[in-house]
mmCIF file of N, CA and C in Angstrom:
data_model
loop_
_atom_site.group_PDB
_atom_site.id
_atom_site.type_symbol
_atom_site.label_atom_id
_atom_site.label_comp_id
_atom_site.label_asym_id
_atom_site.label_seq_id
_atom_site.Cartn_x
_atom_site.Cartn_y
_atom_site.Cartn_z
ATOM 1 N N MET B 698 6.816 19.215 -47.308
ATOM 2 C CA MET B 698 6.039 20.425 -46.540
ATOM 3 C C MET B 698 6.152 20.545 -45.869
ATOM 4 N N LYS B 699 6.090 21.491 -45.159
ATOM 5 C CA LYS B 699 6.312 22.056 -43.789
ATOM 6 C C LYS B 699 4.958 22.073 -43.037
ATOM 7 N N LEU B 700 4.752 22.156 -41.731
ATOM 8 C CA LEU B 700 3.947 21.802 -40.749
ATOM 9 C C LEU B 700 2.864 22.975 -40.505
ATOM 10 N N TYR B 701 3.410 24.638 -41.305
ATOM 11 C CA TYR B 701 2.276 25.559 -41.424
ATOM 12 C C TYR B 701 1.873 25.628 -42.290
ATOM 13 N N GLU B 702 2.357 24.821 -43.684
ATOM 14 C CA GLU B 702 1.760 24.976 -44.689
ATOM 15 C C GLU B 702 0.459 23.682 -44.795
ATOM 16 N N VAL B 703 0.745 22.795 -43.976
ATOM 17 C CA VAL B 703 0.047 21.772 -43.796
ATOM 18 C C VAL B 703 -1.357 21.879 -43.306
ATOM 19 N N ILE B 704 -1.269 22.781 -42.100
ATOM 20 C CA ILE B 704 -2.508 23.430 -41.467
ATOM 21 C C ILE B 704 -3.039 24.803 -42.296
ATOM 22 N N ILE B 705 -2.392 25.651 -42.901
ATOM 23 C CA ILE B 705 -2.894 26.458 -44.119
ATOM 24 C C ILE B 705 -3.864 25.653 -45.003
ATOM 25 N N LEU B 706 -3.563 25.049 -45.657
ATOM 26 C CA LEU B 706 -4.219 23.930 -46.817
ATOM 27 C C LEU B 706 -4.968 23.084 -46.217
ATOM 28 N N SER B 707 -5.031 22.487 -45.153
ATOM 29 C CA SER B 707 -6.534 21.832 -44.379
ATOM 30 C C SER B 707 -7.205 22.846 -43.797
ATOM 31 N N ILE B 708 -7.224 24.033 -43.349
ATOM 32 C CA ILE B 708 -8.063 24.990 -43.304
ATOM 33 C C ILE B 708 -9.274 24.575 -43.854
ATOM 34 N N PRO B 709 -9.684 24.912 -45.459
ATOM 35 C CA PRO B 709 -10.371 25.370 -46.473
ATOM 36 C C PRO B 709 -11.406 23.629 -46.019
ATOM 37 N N VAL B 710 -10.165 22.741 -46.082
ATOM 38 C CA VAL B 710 -11.161 21.735 -46.199
ATOM 39 C C VAL B 710 -11.485 21.159 -44.548
ATOM 40 N N LYS B 711 -11.338 21.493 -43.704
ATOM 41 C CA LYS B 711 -12.003 21.231 -42.250
ATOM 42 C C LYS B 711 -13.628 22.373 -42.497
ATOM 43 N N ILE B 712 -13.374 23.463 -43.150
ATOM 44 C CA ILE B 712 -14.621 24.805 -43.215
ATOM 45 C C ILE B 712 -15.560 23.851 -44.082
ATOM 46 N N LEU B 713 -15.496 22.956 -45.416
ATOM 47 C CA LEU B 713 -16.095 22.892 -46.078
ATOM 48 C C LEU B 713 -16.872 21.271 -45.618
ATOM 49 N N ASN B 714 -16.071 20.446 -44.689
ATOM 50 C CA ASN B 714 -16.505 19.587 -44.252
ATOM 51 C C ASN B 714 -17.080 20.193 -42.998
ATOM 52 N N LEU B 715 -17.110 21.197 -42.299
ATOM 53 C CA LEU B 715 -18.126 21.275 -41.086
ATOM 54 C C LEU B 715 -19.315 21.998 -41.846
ATOM 55 N N ILE B 716 -19.358 22.589 -42.864
ATOM 56 C CA ILE B 716 -20.329 23.117 -43.458
ATOM 57 C C ILE B 716 -21.319 22.112 -44.156
ATOM 58 N N ILE B 717 -20.456 21.073 -44.889
ATOM 59 C CA ILE B 717 -21.716 19.796 -45.270
ATOM 60 C C ILE B 717 -22.058 18.901 -43.930
ATOM 61 N N SER B 718 -21.498 19.120 -42.803
ATOM 62 C CA SER B 718 -22.203 18.104 -41.800
ATOM 63 C C SER B 718 -23.353 19.041 -41.333
ATOM 64 N N VAL B 719 -23.085 20.288 -41.232
ATOM 65 C CA VAL B 719 -23.886 21.246 -40.207
ATOM 66 C C VAL B 719 -25.241 21.324 -40.617
ATOM 67 N N ILE B 720 -25.031 21.440 -42.118
ATOM 68 C CA ILE B 720 -26.805 21.898 -42.612
ATOM 69 C C ILE B 720 -27.628 20.943 -42.733
ATOM 70 N N PRO B 721 -27.194 19.356 -42.810
ATOM 71 C CA PRO B 721 -28.562 18.469 -42.580
ATOM 72 C C PRO B 721 -28.743 18.491 -41.809
ATOM 73 N N ALA B 722 -27.584 18.752 -40.714
ATOM 74 C CA ALA B 722 -27.885 18.442 -38.887
ATOM 75 C C ALA B 722 -28.840 19.472 -38.414
ATOM 76 N N TYR B 723 -28.505 20.664 -38.948
ATOM 77 C CA TYR B 723 -29.606 21.844 -38.971
ATOM 78 C C TYR B 723 -30.828 21.333 -39.279
ATOM 79 N N PHE B 724 -31.537 21.130 -40.778
ATOM 80 C CA PHE B 724 -32.515 20.448 -40.688
ATOM 81 C C PHE B 724 -33.121 19.730 -40.255
ATOM 82 N N LEU B 725 -32.777 18.314 -39.681
ATOM 83 C CA LEU B 725 -32.849 17.405 -39.304
ATOM 84 C C LEU B 725 -33.329 17.766 -37.642
ATOM 85 N N TRP B 726 -32.594 18.851 -36.723
ATOM 86 C CA TRP B 726 -32.873 18.884 -35.590
ATOM 87 C C TRP B 726 -34.133 19.962 -35.867
ATOM 88 N N ASN B 727 -34.110 20.824 -36.612
ATOM 89 C CA ASN B 727 -35.375 21.527 -36.777
ATOM 90 C C ASN B 727 -36.540 21.152 -37.261
ATOM 91 N N TRP B 728 -36.756 20.099 -37.547
ATOM 92 C CA TRP B 728 -37.566 18.945 -38.201
ATOM 93 C C TRP B 728 -38.381 18.148 -37.182
ATOM 94 N N ILE B 729 -37.121 17.126 -36.809
ATOM 95 C CA ILE B 729 -38.016 16.580 -35.397
ATOM 96 C C ILE B 729 -37.559 16.612 -34.245
ATOM 97 N N VAL B 730 -36.737 17.635 -33.728
ATOM 98 C CA VAL B 730 -36.900 17.271 -32.148
ATOM 99 C C VAL B 730 -37.710 18.160 -31.713
ATOM 100 N N PRO B 731 -37.988 19.560 -32.221
ATOM 101 C CA PRO B 731 -38.793 20.487 -31.212
ATOM 102 C C PRO B 731 -40.546 19.926 -31.386
ATOM 103 N N ASP B 732 -40.870 18.698 -31.865
ATOM 104 C CA ASP B 732 -42.186 17.772 -32.018
ATOM 105 C C ASP B 732 -41.689 16.977 -30.970
ATOM 106 N N ILE B 733 -40.867 16.341 -31.383
ATOM 107 C CA ILE B 733 -40.628 14.837 -29.812
ATOM 108 C C ILE B 733 -40.670 15.174 -28.738
ATOM 109 N N PHE B 734 -39.419 15.924 -28.553
ATOM 110 C CA PHE B 734 -38.804 16.454 -27.144
ATOM 111 C C PHE B 734 -39.404 18.007 -26.723
ATOM 112 N N SER B 735 -39.507 18.610 -27.294
ATOM 113 C CA SER B 735 -40.527 19.912 -26.979
ATOM 114 C C SER B 735 -38.840 20.481 -26.692
ATOM 115 N N LEU B 736 -38.184 20.669 -27.335
ATOM 116 C CA LEU B 736 -36.680 21.404 -27.237
ATOM 117 C C LEU B 736 -36.909 22.822 -28.502
ATOM 118 N N PRO B 737 -36.662 23.800 -27.873
ATOM 119 C CA PRO B 737 -36.559 24.938 -29.414
ATOM 120 C C PRO B 737 -35.563 24.417 -30.124
ATOM 121 N N GLU B 738 -36.111 25.040 -31.556
ATOM 122 C CA GLU B 738 -35.091 25.131 -32.549
ATOM 123 C C GLU B 738 -33.838 25.874 -32.645
ATOM 124 N N MET B 739 -33.165 25.224 -33.330
ATOM 125 C CA MET B 739 -31.704 26.149 -33.290
ATOM 126 C C MET B 739 -31.528 26.737 -34.485
ATOM 127 N N GLY B 740 -30.676 27.641 -34.085
ATOM 128 C CA GLY B 740 -29.731 28.517 -35.353
ATOM 129 C C GLY B 740 -28.924 27.971 -36.076
ATOM 130 N N LEU B 741 -28.556 28.121 -37.015
ATOM 131 C CA LEU B 741 -27.615 27.648 -38.148
ATOM 132 C C LEU B 741 -25.767 28.061 -36.817
ATOM 133 N N LEU B 742 -25.854 28.894 -37.055
ATOM 134 C CA LEU B 742 -24.633 29.173 -35.703
ATOM 135 C C LEU B 742 -24.495 28.527 -34.315
ATOM 136 N N GLN B 743 -25.732 28.344 -33.987
ATOM 137 C CA GLN B 743 -25.779 27.515 -33.029
ATOM 138 C C GLN B 743 -25.395 26.583 -32.682
ATOM 139 N N MET B 744 -26.137 25.630 -34.085
ATOM 140 C CA MET B 744 -26.062 23.948 -34.830
ATOM 141 C C MET B 744 -23.822 24.190 -35.101
ATOM 142 N N THR B 745 -23.453 24.968 -35.793
ATOM 143 C CA THR B 745 -22.068 24.815 -36.239
ATOM 144 C C THR B 745 -21.229 25.044 -34.556
ATOM 145 N N GLY B 746 -21.700 25.803 -33.988
ATOM 146 C CA GLY B 746 -20.634 25.563 -32.439
ATOM 147 C C GLY B 746 -21.223 24.357 -31.529
ATOM 148 N N LEU B 747 -22.480 23.715 -31.735
ATOM 149 C CA LEU B 747 -22.383 22.296 -31.319
ATOM 150 C C LEU B 747 -21.539 21.659 -31.961
ATOM 151 N N PHE B 748 -21.612 21.256 -33.178
ATOM 152 C CA PHE B 748 -20.291 20.320 -34.076
ATOM 153 C C PHE B 748 -19.614 20.480 -33.792
ATOM 154 N N ILE B 749 -18.559 21.983 -33.957
ATOM 155 C CA ILE B 749 -17.395 22.271 -33.109
ATOM 156 C C ILE B 749 -17.302 21.125 -31.631
ATOM 157 N N LEU B 750 -18.110 21.686 -30.616
ATOM 158 C CA LEU B 750 -18.233 21.484 -29.345
ATOM 159 C C LEU B 750 -17.762 20.101 -29.243
ATOM 160 N N ILE B 751 -18.666 18.845 -30.003
ATOM 161 C CA ILE B 751 -19.027 17.295 -29.987
ATOM 162 C C ILE B 751 -17.665 16.826 -30.675
ATOM 163 N N GLN B 752 -17.003 17.924 -31.636
ATOM 164 C CA GLN B 752 -15.757 17.254 -32.489
ATOM 165 C C GLN B 752 -14.715 17.420 -31.917
ATOM 166 N N CYS B 753 -14.881 18.291 -30.490
ATOM 167 C CA CYS B 753 -13.907 19.092 -29.748
ATOM 168 C C CYS B 753 -13.430 17.581 -28.342
ATOM 169 N N LEU B 754 -14.762 17.282 -27.979
ATOM 170 C CA LEU B 754 -15.189 16.633 -26.887
ATOM 171 C C LEU B 754 -14.861 14.845 -27.374
ATOM 172 N N ILE B 755 -15.270 14.275 -28.493
ATOM 173 C CA ILE B 755 -15.305 12.930 -28.778
ATOM 174 C C ILE B 755 -14.308 12.968 -29.635
ATOM 175 N N GLY B 756 -13.793 13.744 -30.951
ATOM 176 C CA GLY B 756 -12.746 13.649 -31.821
ATOM 177 C C GLY B 756 -11.527 13.830 -31.175
ATOM 178 N N ARG B 757 -10.895 13.942 -32.696
ATOM 179 C CA ARG B 757 -9.238 14.143 -31.918
ATOM 180 C C ARG B 757 -9.034 15.881 -32.283
ATOM 181 N N GLY B 758 -9.981 16.639 -32.003
ATOM 182 C CA GLY B 758 -10.167 18.127 -31.994
ATOM 183 C C GLY B 758 -10.619 18.296 -33.432
ATOM 184 N N PHE B 759 -10.859 19.893 -33.578
ATOM 185 C CA PHE B 759 -11.022 20.717 -34.561
ATOM 186 C C PHE B 759 -10.069 20.410 -35.843
ATOM 187 N N ILE B 760 -8.600 20.990 -35.329
ATOM 188 C CA ILE B 760 -7.113 20.509 -36.169
ATOM 189 C C ILE B 760 -6.614 19.957 -35.785
ATOM 190 N N SER B 761 -6.510 18.779 -36.480
ATOM 191 C CA SER B 761 -5.771 17.791 -36.840
ATOM 192 C C SER B 761 -4.748 17.370 -37.640
ATOM 193 N N VAL B 762 -3.697 17.125 -37.265
ATOM 194 C CA VAL B 762 -2.342 16.864 -38.225
ATOM 195 C C VAL B 762 -1.963 15.460 -38.205
ATOM 196 N N ASN B 763 -1.670 14.793 -39.541
ATOM 197 C CA ASN B 763 -0.816 13.681 -39.313
ATOM 198 C C ASN B 763 0.604 13.782 -39.810
ATOM 199 N N ALA B 764 1.552 13.430 -38.860
ATOM 200 C CA ALA B 764 2.871 14.027 -39.033
ATOM 201 C C ALA B 764 3.079 12.533 -39.544
ATOM 202 N N ASP B 765 2.995 11.888 -40.488
ATOM 203 C CA ASP B 765 3.830 10.687 -40.986
ATOM 204 C C ASP B 765 4.728 11.041 -41.952
#
């Protein structure tokens, strides 16, 4: 399988993974954080951007391919 095929096939998996991780974090943030720290509620798009930023800073990046 060629590299571009792997990247194209991994994009839907990355999007599904992002959705699965963002939705619970979105509800938890808006339920807990505004009451405890007096911070504003976040929108779903803002939470998605925050997750992508954290993933790029801490993880191996948003798109990573193992070339084994």
